[in-house]
mmCIF file of C-alpha atoms in Angstrom:
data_model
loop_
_atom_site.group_PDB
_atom_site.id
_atom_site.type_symbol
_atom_site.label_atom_id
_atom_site.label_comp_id
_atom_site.label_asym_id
_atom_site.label_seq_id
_atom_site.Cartn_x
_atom_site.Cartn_y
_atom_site.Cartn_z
ATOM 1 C CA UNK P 53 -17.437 22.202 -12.524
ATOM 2 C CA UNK P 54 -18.524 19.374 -10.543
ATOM 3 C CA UNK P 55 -16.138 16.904 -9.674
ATOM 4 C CA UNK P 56 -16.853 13.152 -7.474
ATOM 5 C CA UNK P 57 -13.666 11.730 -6.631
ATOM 6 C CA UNK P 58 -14.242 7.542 -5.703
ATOM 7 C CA UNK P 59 -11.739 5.271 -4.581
ATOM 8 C CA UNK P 60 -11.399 1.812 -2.938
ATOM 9 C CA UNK P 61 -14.323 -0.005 -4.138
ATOM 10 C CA UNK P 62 -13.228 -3.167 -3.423
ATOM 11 C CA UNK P 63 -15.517 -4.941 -5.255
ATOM 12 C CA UNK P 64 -18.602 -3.983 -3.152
ATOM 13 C CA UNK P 65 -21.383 -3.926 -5.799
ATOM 14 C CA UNK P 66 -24.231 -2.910 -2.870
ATOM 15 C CA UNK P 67 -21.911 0.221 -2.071
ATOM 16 C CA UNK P 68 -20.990 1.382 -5.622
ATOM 17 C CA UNK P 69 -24.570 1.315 -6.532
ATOM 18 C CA UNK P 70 -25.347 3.399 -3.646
ATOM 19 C CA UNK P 71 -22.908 5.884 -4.592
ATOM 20 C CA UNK P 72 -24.039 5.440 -8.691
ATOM 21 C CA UNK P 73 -27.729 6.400 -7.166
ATOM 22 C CA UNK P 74 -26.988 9.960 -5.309
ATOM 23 C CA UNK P 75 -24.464 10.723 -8.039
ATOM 24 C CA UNK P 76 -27.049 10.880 -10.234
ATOM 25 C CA UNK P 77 -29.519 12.843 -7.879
ATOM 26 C CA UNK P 78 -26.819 15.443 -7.348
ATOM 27 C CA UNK P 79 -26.664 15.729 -11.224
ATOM 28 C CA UNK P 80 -22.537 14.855 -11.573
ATOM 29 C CA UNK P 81 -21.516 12.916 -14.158
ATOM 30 C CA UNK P 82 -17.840 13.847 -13.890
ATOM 31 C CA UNK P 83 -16.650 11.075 -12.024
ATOM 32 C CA UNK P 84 -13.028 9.938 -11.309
ATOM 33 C CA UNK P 85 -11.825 6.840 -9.825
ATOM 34 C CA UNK P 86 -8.608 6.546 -7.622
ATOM 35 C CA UNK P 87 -8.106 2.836 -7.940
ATOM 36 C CA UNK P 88 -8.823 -0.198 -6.093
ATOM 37 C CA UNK P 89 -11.606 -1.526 -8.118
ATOM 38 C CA UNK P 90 -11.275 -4.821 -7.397
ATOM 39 C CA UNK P 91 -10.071 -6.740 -4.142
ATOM 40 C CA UNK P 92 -11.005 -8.097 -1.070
ATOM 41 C CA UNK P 93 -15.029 -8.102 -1.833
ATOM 42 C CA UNK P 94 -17.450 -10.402 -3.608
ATOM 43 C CA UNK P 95 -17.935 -8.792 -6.922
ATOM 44 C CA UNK P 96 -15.069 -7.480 -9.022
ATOM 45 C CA UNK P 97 -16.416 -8.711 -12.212
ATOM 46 C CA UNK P 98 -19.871 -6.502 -11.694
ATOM 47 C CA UNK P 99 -17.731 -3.237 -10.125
ATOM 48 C CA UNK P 100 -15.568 -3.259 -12.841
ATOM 49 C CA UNK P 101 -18.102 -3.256 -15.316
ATOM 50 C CA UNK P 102 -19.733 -0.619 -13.374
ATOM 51 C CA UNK P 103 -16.549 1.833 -13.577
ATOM 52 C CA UNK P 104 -16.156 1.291 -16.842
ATOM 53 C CA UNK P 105 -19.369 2.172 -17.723
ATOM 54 C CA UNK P 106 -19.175 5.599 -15.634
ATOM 55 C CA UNK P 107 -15.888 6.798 -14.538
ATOM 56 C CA UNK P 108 -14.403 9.703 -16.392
ATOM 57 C CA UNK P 109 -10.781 9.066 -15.578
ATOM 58 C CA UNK P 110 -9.380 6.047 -13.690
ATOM 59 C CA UNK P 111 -6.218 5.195 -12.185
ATOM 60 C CA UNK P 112 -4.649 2.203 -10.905
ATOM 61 C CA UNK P 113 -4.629 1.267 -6.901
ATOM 62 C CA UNK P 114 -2.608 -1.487 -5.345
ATOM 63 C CA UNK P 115 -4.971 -4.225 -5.279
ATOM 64 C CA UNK P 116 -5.906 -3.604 -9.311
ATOM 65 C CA UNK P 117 -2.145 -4.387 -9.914
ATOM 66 C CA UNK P 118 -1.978 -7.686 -7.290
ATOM 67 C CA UNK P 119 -4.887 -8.535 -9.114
ATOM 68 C CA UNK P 120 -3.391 -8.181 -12.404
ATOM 69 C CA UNK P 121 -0.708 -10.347 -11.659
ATOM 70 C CA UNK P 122 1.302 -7.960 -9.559
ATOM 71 C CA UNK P 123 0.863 -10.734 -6.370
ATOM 72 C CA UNK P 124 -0.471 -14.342 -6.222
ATOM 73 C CA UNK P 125 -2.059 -14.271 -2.634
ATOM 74 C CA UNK P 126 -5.126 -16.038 -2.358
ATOM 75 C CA UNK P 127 -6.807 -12.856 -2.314
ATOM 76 C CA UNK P 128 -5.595 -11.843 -5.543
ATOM 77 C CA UNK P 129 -6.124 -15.565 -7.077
ATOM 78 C CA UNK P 130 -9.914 -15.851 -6.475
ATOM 79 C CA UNK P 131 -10.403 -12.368 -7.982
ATOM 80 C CA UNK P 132 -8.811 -12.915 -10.889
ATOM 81 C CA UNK P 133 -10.210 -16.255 -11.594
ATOM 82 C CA UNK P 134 -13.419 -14.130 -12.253
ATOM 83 C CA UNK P 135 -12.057 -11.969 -15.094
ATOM 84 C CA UNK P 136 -11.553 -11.952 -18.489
ATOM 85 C CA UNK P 137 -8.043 -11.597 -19.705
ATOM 86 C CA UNK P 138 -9.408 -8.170 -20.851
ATOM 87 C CA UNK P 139 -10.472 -6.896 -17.429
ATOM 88 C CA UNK P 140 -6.963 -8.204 -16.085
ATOM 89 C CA UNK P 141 -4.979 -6.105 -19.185
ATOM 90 C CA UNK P 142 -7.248 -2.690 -17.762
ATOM 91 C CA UNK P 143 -6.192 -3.305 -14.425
ATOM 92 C CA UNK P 144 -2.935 -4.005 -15.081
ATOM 93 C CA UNK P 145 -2.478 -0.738 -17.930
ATOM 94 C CA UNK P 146 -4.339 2.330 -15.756
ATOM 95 C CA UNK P 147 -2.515 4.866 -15.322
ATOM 96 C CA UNK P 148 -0.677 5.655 -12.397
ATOM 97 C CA UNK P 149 -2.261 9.139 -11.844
ATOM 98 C CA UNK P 150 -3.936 12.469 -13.163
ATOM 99 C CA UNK P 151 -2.627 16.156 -13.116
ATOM 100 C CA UNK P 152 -4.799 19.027 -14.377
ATOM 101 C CA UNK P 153 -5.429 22.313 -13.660
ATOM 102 C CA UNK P 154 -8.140 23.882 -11.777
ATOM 103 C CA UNK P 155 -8.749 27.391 -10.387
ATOM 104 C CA UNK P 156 -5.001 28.318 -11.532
ATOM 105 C CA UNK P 157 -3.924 24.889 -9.514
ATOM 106 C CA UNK P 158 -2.026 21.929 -10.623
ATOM 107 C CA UNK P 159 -4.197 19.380 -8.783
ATOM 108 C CA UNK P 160 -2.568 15.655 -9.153
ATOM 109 C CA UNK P 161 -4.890 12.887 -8.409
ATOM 110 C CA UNK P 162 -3.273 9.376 -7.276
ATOM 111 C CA UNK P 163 -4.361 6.176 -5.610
ATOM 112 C CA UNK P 164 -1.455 6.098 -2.510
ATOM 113 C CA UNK P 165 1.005 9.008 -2.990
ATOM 114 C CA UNK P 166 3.407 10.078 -5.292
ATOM 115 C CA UNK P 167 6.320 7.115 -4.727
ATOM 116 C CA UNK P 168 4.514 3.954 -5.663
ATOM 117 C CA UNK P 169 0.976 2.250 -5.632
ATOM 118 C CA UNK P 170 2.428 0.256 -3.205
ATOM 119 C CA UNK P 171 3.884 3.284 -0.631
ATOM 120 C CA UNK P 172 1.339 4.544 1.620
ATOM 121 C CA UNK P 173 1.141 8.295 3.235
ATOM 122 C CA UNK P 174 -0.276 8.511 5.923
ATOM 123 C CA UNK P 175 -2.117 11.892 7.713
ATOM 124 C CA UNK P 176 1.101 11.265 10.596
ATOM 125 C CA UNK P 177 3.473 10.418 8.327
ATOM 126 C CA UNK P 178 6.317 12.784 8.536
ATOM 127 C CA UNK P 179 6.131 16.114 6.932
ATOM 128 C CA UNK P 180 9.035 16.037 5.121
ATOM 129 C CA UNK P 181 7.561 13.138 3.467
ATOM 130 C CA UNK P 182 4.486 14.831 2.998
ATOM 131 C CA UNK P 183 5.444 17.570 0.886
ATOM 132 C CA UNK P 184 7.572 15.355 -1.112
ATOM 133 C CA UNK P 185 4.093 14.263 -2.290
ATOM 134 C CA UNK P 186 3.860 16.797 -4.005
ATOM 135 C CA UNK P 187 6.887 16.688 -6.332
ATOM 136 C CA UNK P 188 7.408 15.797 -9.205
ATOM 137 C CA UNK P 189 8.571 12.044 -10.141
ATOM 138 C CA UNK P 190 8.782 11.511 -13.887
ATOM 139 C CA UNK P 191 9.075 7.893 -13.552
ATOM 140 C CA UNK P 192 5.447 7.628 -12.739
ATOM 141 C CA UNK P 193 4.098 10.555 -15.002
ATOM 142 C CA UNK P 194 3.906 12.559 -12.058
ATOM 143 C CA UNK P 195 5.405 15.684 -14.313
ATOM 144 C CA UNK P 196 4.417 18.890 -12.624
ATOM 145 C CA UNK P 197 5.019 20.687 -9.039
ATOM 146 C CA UNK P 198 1.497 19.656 -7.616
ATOM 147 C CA UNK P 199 -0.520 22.423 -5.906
ATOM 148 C CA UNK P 200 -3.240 19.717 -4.576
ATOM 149 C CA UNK P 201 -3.186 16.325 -3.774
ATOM 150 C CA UNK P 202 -5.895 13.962 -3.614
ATOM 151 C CA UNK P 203 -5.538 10.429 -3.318
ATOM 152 C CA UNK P 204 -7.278 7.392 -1.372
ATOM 153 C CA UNK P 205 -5.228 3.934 -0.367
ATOM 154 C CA UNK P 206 -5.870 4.242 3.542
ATOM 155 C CA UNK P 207 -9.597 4.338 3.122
ATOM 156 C CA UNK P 208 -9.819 7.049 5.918
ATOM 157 C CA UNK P 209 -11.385 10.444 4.810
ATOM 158 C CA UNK P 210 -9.291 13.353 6.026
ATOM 159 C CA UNK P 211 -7.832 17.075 4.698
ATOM 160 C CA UNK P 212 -4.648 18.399 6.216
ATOM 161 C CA UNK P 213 -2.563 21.300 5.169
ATOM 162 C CA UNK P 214 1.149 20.721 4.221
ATOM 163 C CA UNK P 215 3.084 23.877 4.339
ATOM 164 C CA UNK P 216 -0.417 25.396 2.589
ATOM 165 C CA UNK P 217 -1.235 22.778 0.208
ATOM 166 C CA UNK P 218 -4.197 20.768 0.433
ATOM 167 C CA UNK P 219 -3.487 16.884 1.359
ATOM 168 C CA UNK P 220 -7.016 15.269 1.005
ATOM 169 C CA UNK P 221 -7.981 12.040 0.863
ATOM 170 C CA UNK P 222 -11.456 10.761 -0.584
ATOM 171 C CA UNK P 223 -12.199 7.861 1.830
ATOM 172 C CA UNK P 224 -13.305 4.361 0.580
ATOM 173 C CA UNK P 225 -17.082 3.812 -1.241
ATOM 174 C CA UNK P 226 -17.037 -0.229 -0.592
ATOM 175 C CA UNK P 227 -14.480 -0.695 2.392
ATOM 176 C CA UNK P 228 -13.979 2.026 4.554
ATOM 177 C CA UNK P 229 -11.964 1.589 7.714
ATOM 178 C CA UNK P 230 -13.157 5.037 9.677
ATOM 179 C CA UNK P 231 -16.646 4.210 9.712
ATOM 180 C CA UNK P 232 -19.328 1.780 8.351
ATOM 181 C CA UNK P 233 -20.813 4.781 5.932
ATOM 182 C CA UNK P 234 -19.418 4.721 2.191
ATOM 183 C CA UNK P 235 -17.353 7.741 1.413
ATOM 184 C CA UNK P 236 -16.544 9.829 -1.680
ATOM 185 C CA UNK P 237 -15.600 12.986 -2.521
ATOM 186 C CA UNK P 238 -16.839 16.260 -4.444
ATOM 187 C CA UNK P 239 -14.932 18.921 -5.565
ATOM 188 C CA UNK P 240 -16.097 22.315 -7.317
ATOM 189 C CA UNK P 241 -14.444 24.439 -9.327
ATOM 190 C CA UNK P 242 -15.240 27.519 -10.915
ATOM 191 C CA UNK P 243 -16.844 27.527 -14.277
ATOM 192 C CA UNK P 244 -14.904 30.140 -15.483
ATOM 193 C CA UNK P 245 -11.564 29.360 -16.428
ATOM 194 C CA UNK P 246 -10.117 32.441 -14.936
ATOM 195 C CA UNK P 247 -11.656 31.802 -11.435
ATOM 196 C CA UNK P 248 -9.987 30.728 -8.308
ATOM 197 C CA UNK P 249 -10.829 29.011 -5.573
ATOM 198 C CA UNK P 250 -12.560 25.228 -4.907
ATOM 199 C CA UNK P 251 -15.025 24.010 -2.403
ATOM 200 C CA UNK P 252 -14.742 20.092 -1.172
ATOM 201 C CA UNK P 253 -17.468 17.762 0.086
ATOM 202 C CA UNK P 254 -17.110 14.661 1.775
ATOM 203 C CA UNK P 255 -20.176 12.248 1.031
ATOM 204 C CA UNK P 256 -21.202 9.573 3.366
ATOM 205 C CA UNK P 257 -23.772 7.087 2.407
ATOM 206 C CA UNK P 258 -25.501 3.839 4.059
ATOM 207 C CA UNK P 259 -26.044 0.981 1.684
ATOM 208 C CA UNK P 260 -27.543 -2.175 1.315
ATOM 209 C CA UNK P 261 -25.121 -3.726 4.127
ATOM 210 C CA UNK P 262 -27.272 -7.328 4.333
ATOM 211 C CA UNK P 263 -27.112 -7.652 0.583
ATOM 212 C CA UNK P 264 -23.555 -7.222 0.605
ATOM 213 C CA UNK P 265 -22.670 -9.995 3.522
ATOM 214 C CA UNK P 266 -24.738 -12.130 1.410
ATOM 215 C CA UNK P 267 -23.426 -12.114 -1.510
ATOM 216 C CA UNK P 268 -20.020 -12.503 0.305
ATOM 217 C CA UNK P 269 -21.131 -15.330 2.182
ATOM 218 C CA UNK P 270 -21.848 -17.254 -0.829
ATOM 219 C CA UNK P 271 -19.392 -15.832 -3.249
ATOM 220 C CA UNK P 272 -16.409 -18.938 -2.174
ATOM 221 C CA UNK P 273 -14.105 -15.961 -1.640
ATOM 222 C CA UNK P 274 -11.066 -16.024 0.490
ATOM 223 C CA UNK P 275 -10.946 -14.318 4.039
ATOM 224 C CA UNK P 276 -14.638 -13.881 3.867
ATOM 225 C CA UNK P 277 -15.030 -13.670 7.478
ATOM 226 C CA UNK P 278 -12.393 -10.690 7.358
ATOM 227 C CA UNK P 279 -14.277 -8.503 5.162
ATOM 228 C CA UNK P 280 -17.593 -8.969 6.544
ATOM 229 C CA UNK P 281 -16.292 -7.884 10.074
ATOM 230 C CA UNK P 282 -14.978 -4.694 8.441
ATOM 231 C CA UNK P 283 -18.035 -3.892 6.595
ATOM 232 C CA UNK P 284 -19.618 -4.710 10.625
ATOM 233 C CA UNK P 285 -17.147 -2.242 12.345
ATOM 234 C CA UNK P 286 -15.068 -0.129 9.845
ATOM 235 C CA UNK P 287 -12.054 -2.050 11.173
ATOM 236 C CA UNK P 288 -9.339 -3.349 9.500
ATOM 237 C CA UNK P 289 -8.676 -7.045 9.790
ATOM 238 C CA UNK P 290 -5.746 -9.008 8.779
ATOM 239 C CA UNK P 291 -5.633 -11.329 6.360
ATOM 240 C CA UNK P 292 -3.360 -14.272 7.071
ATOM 241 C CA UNK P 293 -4.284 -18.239 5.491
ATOM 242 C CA UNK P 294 -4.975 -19.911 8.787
ATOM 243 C CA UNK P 295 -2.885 -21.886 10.403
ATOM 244 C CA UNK P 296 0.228 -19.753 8.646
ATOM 245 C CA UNK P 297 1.375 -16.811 10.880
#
């Protein structure tokens, strides 16, 4: 089985379709979402759409929440300006994450760890804190001693071992911050419920970069001229309302 892990979309249509177009050359059609569908970029209305027309299994990122009335900073205003009262009660009732088994695994899939959509782990964060990742925390649905973790938030691509379980994180398709390429994931499994074992694949992808500026460039947005730059440099910018430190 055939797996794509995305994450961190962030409203980049140009991206998402690039992604949409070698998923389908590759043949998978299992596809899984990690949240952050929405945020930051020009297009949330046409990405959501797009997930909802293709994604397998979705769960909820920090920005989907903000945007769903989690947060009321400009960034989360304009966004949700441009969707229906529908797309806002999708975003706001995802799930917080997945856990299945694979190759005799309990993989658990979330959006930014295992404490809160808003708690980020980070590849140097502490490794006490990184095997609490994967435990179990009820509250959130998280019910089972995880094997595997995958998850997305810092839009960096990366696999570590904790204590000899896999930490991996999917990168971002529409915003990531360790290079200008979009990034997903694909994991195989074996076909055969019995087998063991998994193979993972990070994907990197150019897209239609110009389109993308574009569109943001005449989309009214907030902090425009912060999310062009990263889409530029695969740096993260800040985001303060000028003149407001």
């Amino acid at each position: 089985m055939k797996l794509a892990v995305l994450a961190d979309l962030h409203a980049n249509l140009e991206a998402t379709l690039s992604v949409h177009v070698d998923l389908e050359r590759r043949g998978i059609s299992e596809i899984w979402v990690l949240g952050d569908l929405v945020g930051k970029g020009p297009r949330p209305r046409e990405v959501l759409s797009w997930v909802q027309a293709h994604a397998t299994r979705v769960v909820q990122g920090n920005w989907d929440a903000r945007v769903a009335g989690a947060s009321h900073r400009p960034q989360d205003l304009w966004p949700r300006s441009l969707l229906s009262a529908g797309d806002l009660r999708y975003l706001a009732e995802l799930p917080y994450g997945i856990e299945e088994t694979f190759a005799r695994q309990v993989w658990r899939f979330v959006h930014a760890g295992s404490r809160g959509v808003f708690h980020r782990l980070y590849p140097h964060s502490s490794l006490q804190e990184q095997v609490a990742a994967f435990e179990p925390n009820p509250a959130l649905g998280l019910h089972e001693q995880a094997d595997a973790l995958v998850y997305a938030d810092i839009h960096e691509a990366l696999m570590l071992d904790v204590e000899g379980l896999p930490l991996i994180n999917c990168g971002s398709v529409g915003n990531p911050l360790d290079s200008t390429l979009s990034c997903y994931l694909i994991l195989d499994f074996p076909d055969d419920q019995g087998g063991v074992g998994y193979s993972a694949q990070f994907v990197r992808l150019p897209y239609n970069r110009a389109a993308e500026v574009t569109a943001a460039e005449g989309s009214g947005m907030p902090f425009t001229r912060e999310y062009i730059t990263e889409l530029l440099t695969g740096a993260y910018q800040r985001r303060r309302v000028r003149g407001v430190e």
